[in-house]
Amino acid sequence: MADVQHSNNKHVPVLFSFSVFSRPSSVPPGSGYEVLIQKFLSIYGSQIDIHRKFVIQLFSDEWGQYIDLAKGFVISEKCKLRLAPLQIDITTLGNLSTSTTVFFCCDMQERFRPAIKYFGDIISVGQRLLQGARILGIPVIVSEQYPKGLGSTVQEMDLAGAKLVFPKTKFSMVLPEVEAALAEIPGLRSVVLFGVETHVCIQQTALDLIGRGLEVHIVADASSSRSMMDRMFALERLARTGITVTTSEAVLLQLVADKEHPKFKEIQSIIKVSAPESGLMSKV
């Protein structure tokens, strides 16, 4: 009996997930909803918008996905929990603000230059986005797919001031070092994503991000593939999942929002000449 009582005093390991983040911790056995909420708050602090409503969900091995906690649930064994928004704030859905946005630049590398359709055009637009990010103080995260074989980001893309430039072999950009960088951005809500290839790394990154509760805006005039067919169907699929497919000018003007914004004239100078009207508009 003494051995059983001693075992019950031990904390139970729990993986606490929120948005793009997952952190292992532990709680006493018998911990219920209120204790778990406080644990989430103690782990993620300012990352959680206290004005929104959330629900705690438990990963079910039987169903292979997260399900809502049953009434009266208490912790009894090792498990995975996540804090998920209970409702979407319609007033912010699809909106962008400089304080809650990060830019993802995906695999704009030298070896892709001859293979990707209209690569020169998306480099030009990507430059605009990076310049806009610097003007507005928006963090930029840059990935390079197997740079040993595919080269570094093209020289035309000025990565000065980027928060993170990292190599990868996984197609998605959502790796532990990226999650750590995102954890340093309080109140993060939106990711503006662009690069190559639309149907591979862009698509898998976008799906990983929305699966973690972030809004994703894919910049169509700064994203391409080797095949326009692949690009077209990827963008259509992503739009059906609730991802915003947009343009560079729309993103930059949405971020300043007002002609009286102190940085409006600098942003205006970037978009004064329209982005290239390339074959990216083609269906095939």
XYZ file of C-alpha atoms in Angstrom:
284
model
C 0.000 0.000 0.000
C 2.866 2.363 0.842
C 4.448 1.712 -2.575
C 1.170 2.524 -4.357
C 0.745 5.737 -2.362
C 4.321 6.778 -3.203
C 3.663 6.127 -6.930
C 0.489 8.256 -6.849
C 2.510 11.203 -5.550
C 4.638 11.248 -8.687
C 3.840 13.740 -11.440
C 2.435 12.463 -14.719
C 4.289 13.464 -17.941
C 2.147 15.519 -20.323
C 2.962 17.121 -23.680
C 1.367 20.585 -23.767
C 0.785 21.937 -27.307
C -0.393 25.394 -28.320
C -0.377 26.917 -31.807
C 2.949 25.823 -33.407
C 4.529 24.953 -30.057
C 4.806 21.724 -28.058
C 6.532 21.463 -24.690
C 6.814 18.469 -22.364
C 5.998 19.003 -18.686
C 4.178 17.192 -15.893
C 1.254 17.599 -13.489
C 0.086 15.747 -10.386
C -2.212 12.771 -11.016
C -5.844 13.776 -10.645
C -5.283 17.242 -12.158
C -8.457 18.537 -13.799
C -9.426 21.267 -16.238
C -8.580 24.284 -14.075
C -5.139 22.976 -13.171
C -4.444 22.235 -16.824
C -5.511 25.715 -17.939
C -3.162 27.245 -15.383
C -0.390 24.963 -16.622
C -0.892 26.138 -20.206
C -0.776 29.751 -19.003
C 2.395 29.144 -17.004
C 4.116 27.571 -20.021
C 3.030 29.901 -22.810
C 2.249 33.140 -20.972
C 1.979 36.065 -23.393
C 1.547 33.740 -26.385
C -2.067 33.148 -25.306
C -4.602 35.857 -26.133
C -6.684 35.925 -22.960
C -9.523 37.665 -24.812
C -10.186 34.566 -26.913
C -11.970 31.412 -25.785
C -10.131 28.081 -25.805
C -10.813 24.419 -25.219
C -8.378 21.751 -24.042
C -8.235 18.667 -26.244
C -6.723 15.220 -25.653
C -4.964 13.208 -28.352
C -6.902 9.964 -28.886
C -4.951 6.944 -30.120
C -8.264 5.320 -31.037
C -9.316 8.159 -33.357
C -5.861 9.338 -34.380
C -6.664 12.985 -33.647
C -7.370 15.448 -30.833
C -10.802 15.295 -29.179
C -12.461 17.528 -26.589
C -11.914 16.544 -22.966
C -14.798 14.624 -21.427
C -16.653 16.276 -18.548
C -14.837 15.589 -15.285
C -11.604 14.525 -17.025
C -8.566 14.185 -14.756
C -4.976 13.255 -15.568
C -4.165 9.628 -14.770
C -1.521 8.658 -17.319
C 0.981 10.059 -19.801
C -0.835 11.951 -22.559
C -0.792 14.750 -25.149
C -2.946 17.847 -24.671
C -3.435 20.939 -26.813
C -5.103 24.285 -26.245
C -7.290 25.097 -29.273
C -9.373 28.204 -30.080
C -13.042 27.571 -29.318
C -14.172 30.212 -31.777
C -12.655 32.388 -34.480
C -12.627 36.132 -33.981
C -14.311 37.199 -37.219
C -13.063 40.777 -36.844
C -9.469 39.594 -37.226
C -9.925 36.680 -39.644
C -7.795 37.343 -42.718
C -6.466 40.638 -41.402
C -2.766 41.356 -41.061
C -1.047 43.585 -38.540
C 2.657 44.286 -38.188
C 2.728 43.263 -34.519
C 1.242 39.784 -35.064
C 2.784 38.771 -38.414
C 5.920 36.954 -39.532
C 7.198 36.426 -43.105
C 8.383 32.976 -44.268
C 10.689 32.913 -47.314
C 10.933 29.323 -48.540
C 13.856 27.871 -50.524
C 14.555 30.683 -53.008
C 17.852 29.065 -54.005
C 20.283 29.304 -56.892
C 19.896 25.756 -58.219
C 16.148 26.284 -58.678
C 16.704 29.219 -61.036
C 16.601 27.263 -64.346
C 13.842 24.884 -63.248
C 11.155 27.035 -61.605
C 8.646 28.789 -63.847
C 9.049 32.589 -63.845
C 11.735 32.377 -61.176
C 13.029 35.840 -62.022
C 9.583 37.312 -61.418
C 9.125 35.700 -58.016
C 12.620 36.847 -57.002
C 11.614 40.397 -57.911
C 8.428 40.170 -55.862
C 10.212 38.404 -53.017
C 12.648 41.311 -52.835
C 9.696 43.687 -52.415
C 8.347 41.619 -49.554
C 11.693 41.454 -47.755
C 12.158 45.202 -48.184
C 8.661 45.815 -46.846
C 9.336 43.558 -43.869
C 12.456 45.563 -42.973
C 10.579 48.872 -43.257
C 7.713 47.642 -41.073
C 9.847 45.729 -38.567
C 8.301 42.346 -39.374
C 10.415 39.270 -38.525
C 11.568 37.163 -41.479
C 12.369 33.445 -41.354
C 14.220 31.962 -44.320
C 14.705 28.295 -45.208
C 17.197 26.691 -47.590
C 16.488 23.170 -48.817
C 19.669 21.030 -48.682
C 21.954 24.009 -49.415
C 24.990 21.742 -49.798
C 23.490 20.455 -53.025
C 21.052 23.189 -54.041
C 23.024 26.287 -53.100
C 22.183 29.238 -50.883
C 19.393 31.782 -51.270
C 19.883 33.762 -54.483
C 22.046 36.857 -54.106
C 19.265 39.168 -55.278
C 17.323 38.418 -52.078
C 18.653 40.690 -49.346
C 18.421 38.685 -46.110
C 19.881 41.437 -43.920
C 18.090 41.506 -40.597
C 16.383 38.106 -41.045
C 15.434 36.573 -37.707
C 16.483 33.088 -38.817
C 18.109 31.546 -41.891
C 18.296 27.766 -41.594
C 19.046 24.671 -43.711
C 16.560 21.820 -43.950
C 15.929 18.502 -45.631
C 12.294 18.187 -44.561
C 9.915 19.820 -47.037
C 7.954 21.750 -44.392
C 9.610 24.770 -42.786
C 8.002 23.952 -39.434
C 11.022 22.519 -37.626
C 12.072 22.797 -33.946
C 14.366 25.774 -34.576
C 11.533 27.594 -36.334
C 9.120 26.838 -33.505
C 11.688 28.222 -31.063
C 11.986 31.410 -33.139
C 8.202 31.771 -33.313
C 7.979 31.371 -29.543
C 9.924 34.621 -29.222
C 7.216 36.582 -31.096
C 4.448 37.507 -28.622
C 0.879 37.426 -29.925
C 1.841 35.821 -33.253
C -1.234 35.206 -35.384
C -0.367 35.293 -39.090
C 2.313 33.933 -41.420
C 2.926 35.438 -44.857
C 4.474 32.624 -46.893
C 6.210 32.701 -50.289
C 8.854 30.829 -52.281
C 9.151 27.419 -53.956
C 7.825 24.957 -54.710
C 4.156 25.827 -54.279
C 2.918 22.226 -54.342
C 5.654 20.840 -52.086
C 7.412 22.960 -49.464
C 4.932 25.849 -49.556
C 1.938 23.517 -49.327
C 3.349 21.340 -46.541
C 4.498 24.372 -44.545
C 1.087 26.017 -44.870
C -0.771 22.895 -43.746
C 1.537 22.466 -40.755
C 0.985 26.099 -39.743
C -2.815 26.084 -39.943
C -2.783 22.786 -38.076
C -1.162 24.710 -35.249
C -3.760 27.461 -35.221
C -1.982 30.140 -37.260
C -3.496 32.014 -40.192
C -1.517 31.640 -43.415
C -1.354 34.065 -46.346
C 0.364 32.646 -49.457
C 1.704 35.303 -51.811
C 0.723 34.008 -55.269
C 2.945 36.379 -57.238
C 5.986 35.319 -55.177
C 5.422 31.536 -55.278
C 5.950 29.084 -58.111
C 6.734 25.508 -59.129
C 8.401 23.690 -61.992
C 4.929 22.806 -63.280
C 2.137 25.375 -63.513
C -0.350 22.515 -63.218
C 1.105 21.542 -59.821
C 1.097 25.182 -58.721
C -2.522 25.755 -59.774
C -3.927 22.709 -57.986
C -1.874 23.386 -54.862
C -3.223 26.928 -54.564
C -6.776 25.708 -55.152
C -6.415 23.018 -52.503
C -4.895 25.435 -49.989
C -7.624 28.020 -50.573
C -10.244 25.372 -49.780
C -8.595 24.739 -46.399
C -9.100 28.376 -45.390
C -5.667 29.672 -46.347
C -5.625 33.142 -47.909
C -4.112 33.240 -51.406
C -3.134 36.831 -52.020
C -0.636 39.155 -53.727
C 2.403 41.088 -52.573
C 0.770 44.487 -53.006
C -2.336 43.396 -51.109
C -0.161 42.156 -48.214
C 1.948 45.316 -47.952
C -1.020 47.684 -48.145
C -2.995 45.609 -45.648
C -0.089 45.875 -43.215
C 0.040 49.685 -43.373
C -3.782 49.924 -43.581
C -3.888 53.743 -43.671
C -2.410 56.489 -45.853
C -1.474 58.229 -42.601
C 0.671 55.305 -41.473
C 4.181 56.654 -40.783
C 5.711 54.092 -43.155
C 3.132 54.443 -45.950
C 5.325 56.492 -48.282
C 8.186 54.007 -47.974
C 5.842 51.136 -48.777
C 4.295 53.146 -51.603
C 7.746 53.564 -53.146
C 8.105 49.759 -53.263
C 4.813 49.169 -55.095
C 4.859 52.296 -57.286
C 5.893 50.083 -60.191
C 3.488 47.162 -60.436
C 4.733 43.649 -59.827
C 5.586 41.654 -62.991
C 2.508 40.440 -64.872
C 4.034 37.112 -65.732
C 2.712 33.756 -66.817
C 1.975 33.006 -63.171
C -1.574 34.023 -64.081
C -1.737 31.141 -66.518
C -3.807 28.100 -65.603
C -1.279 25.615 -66.996
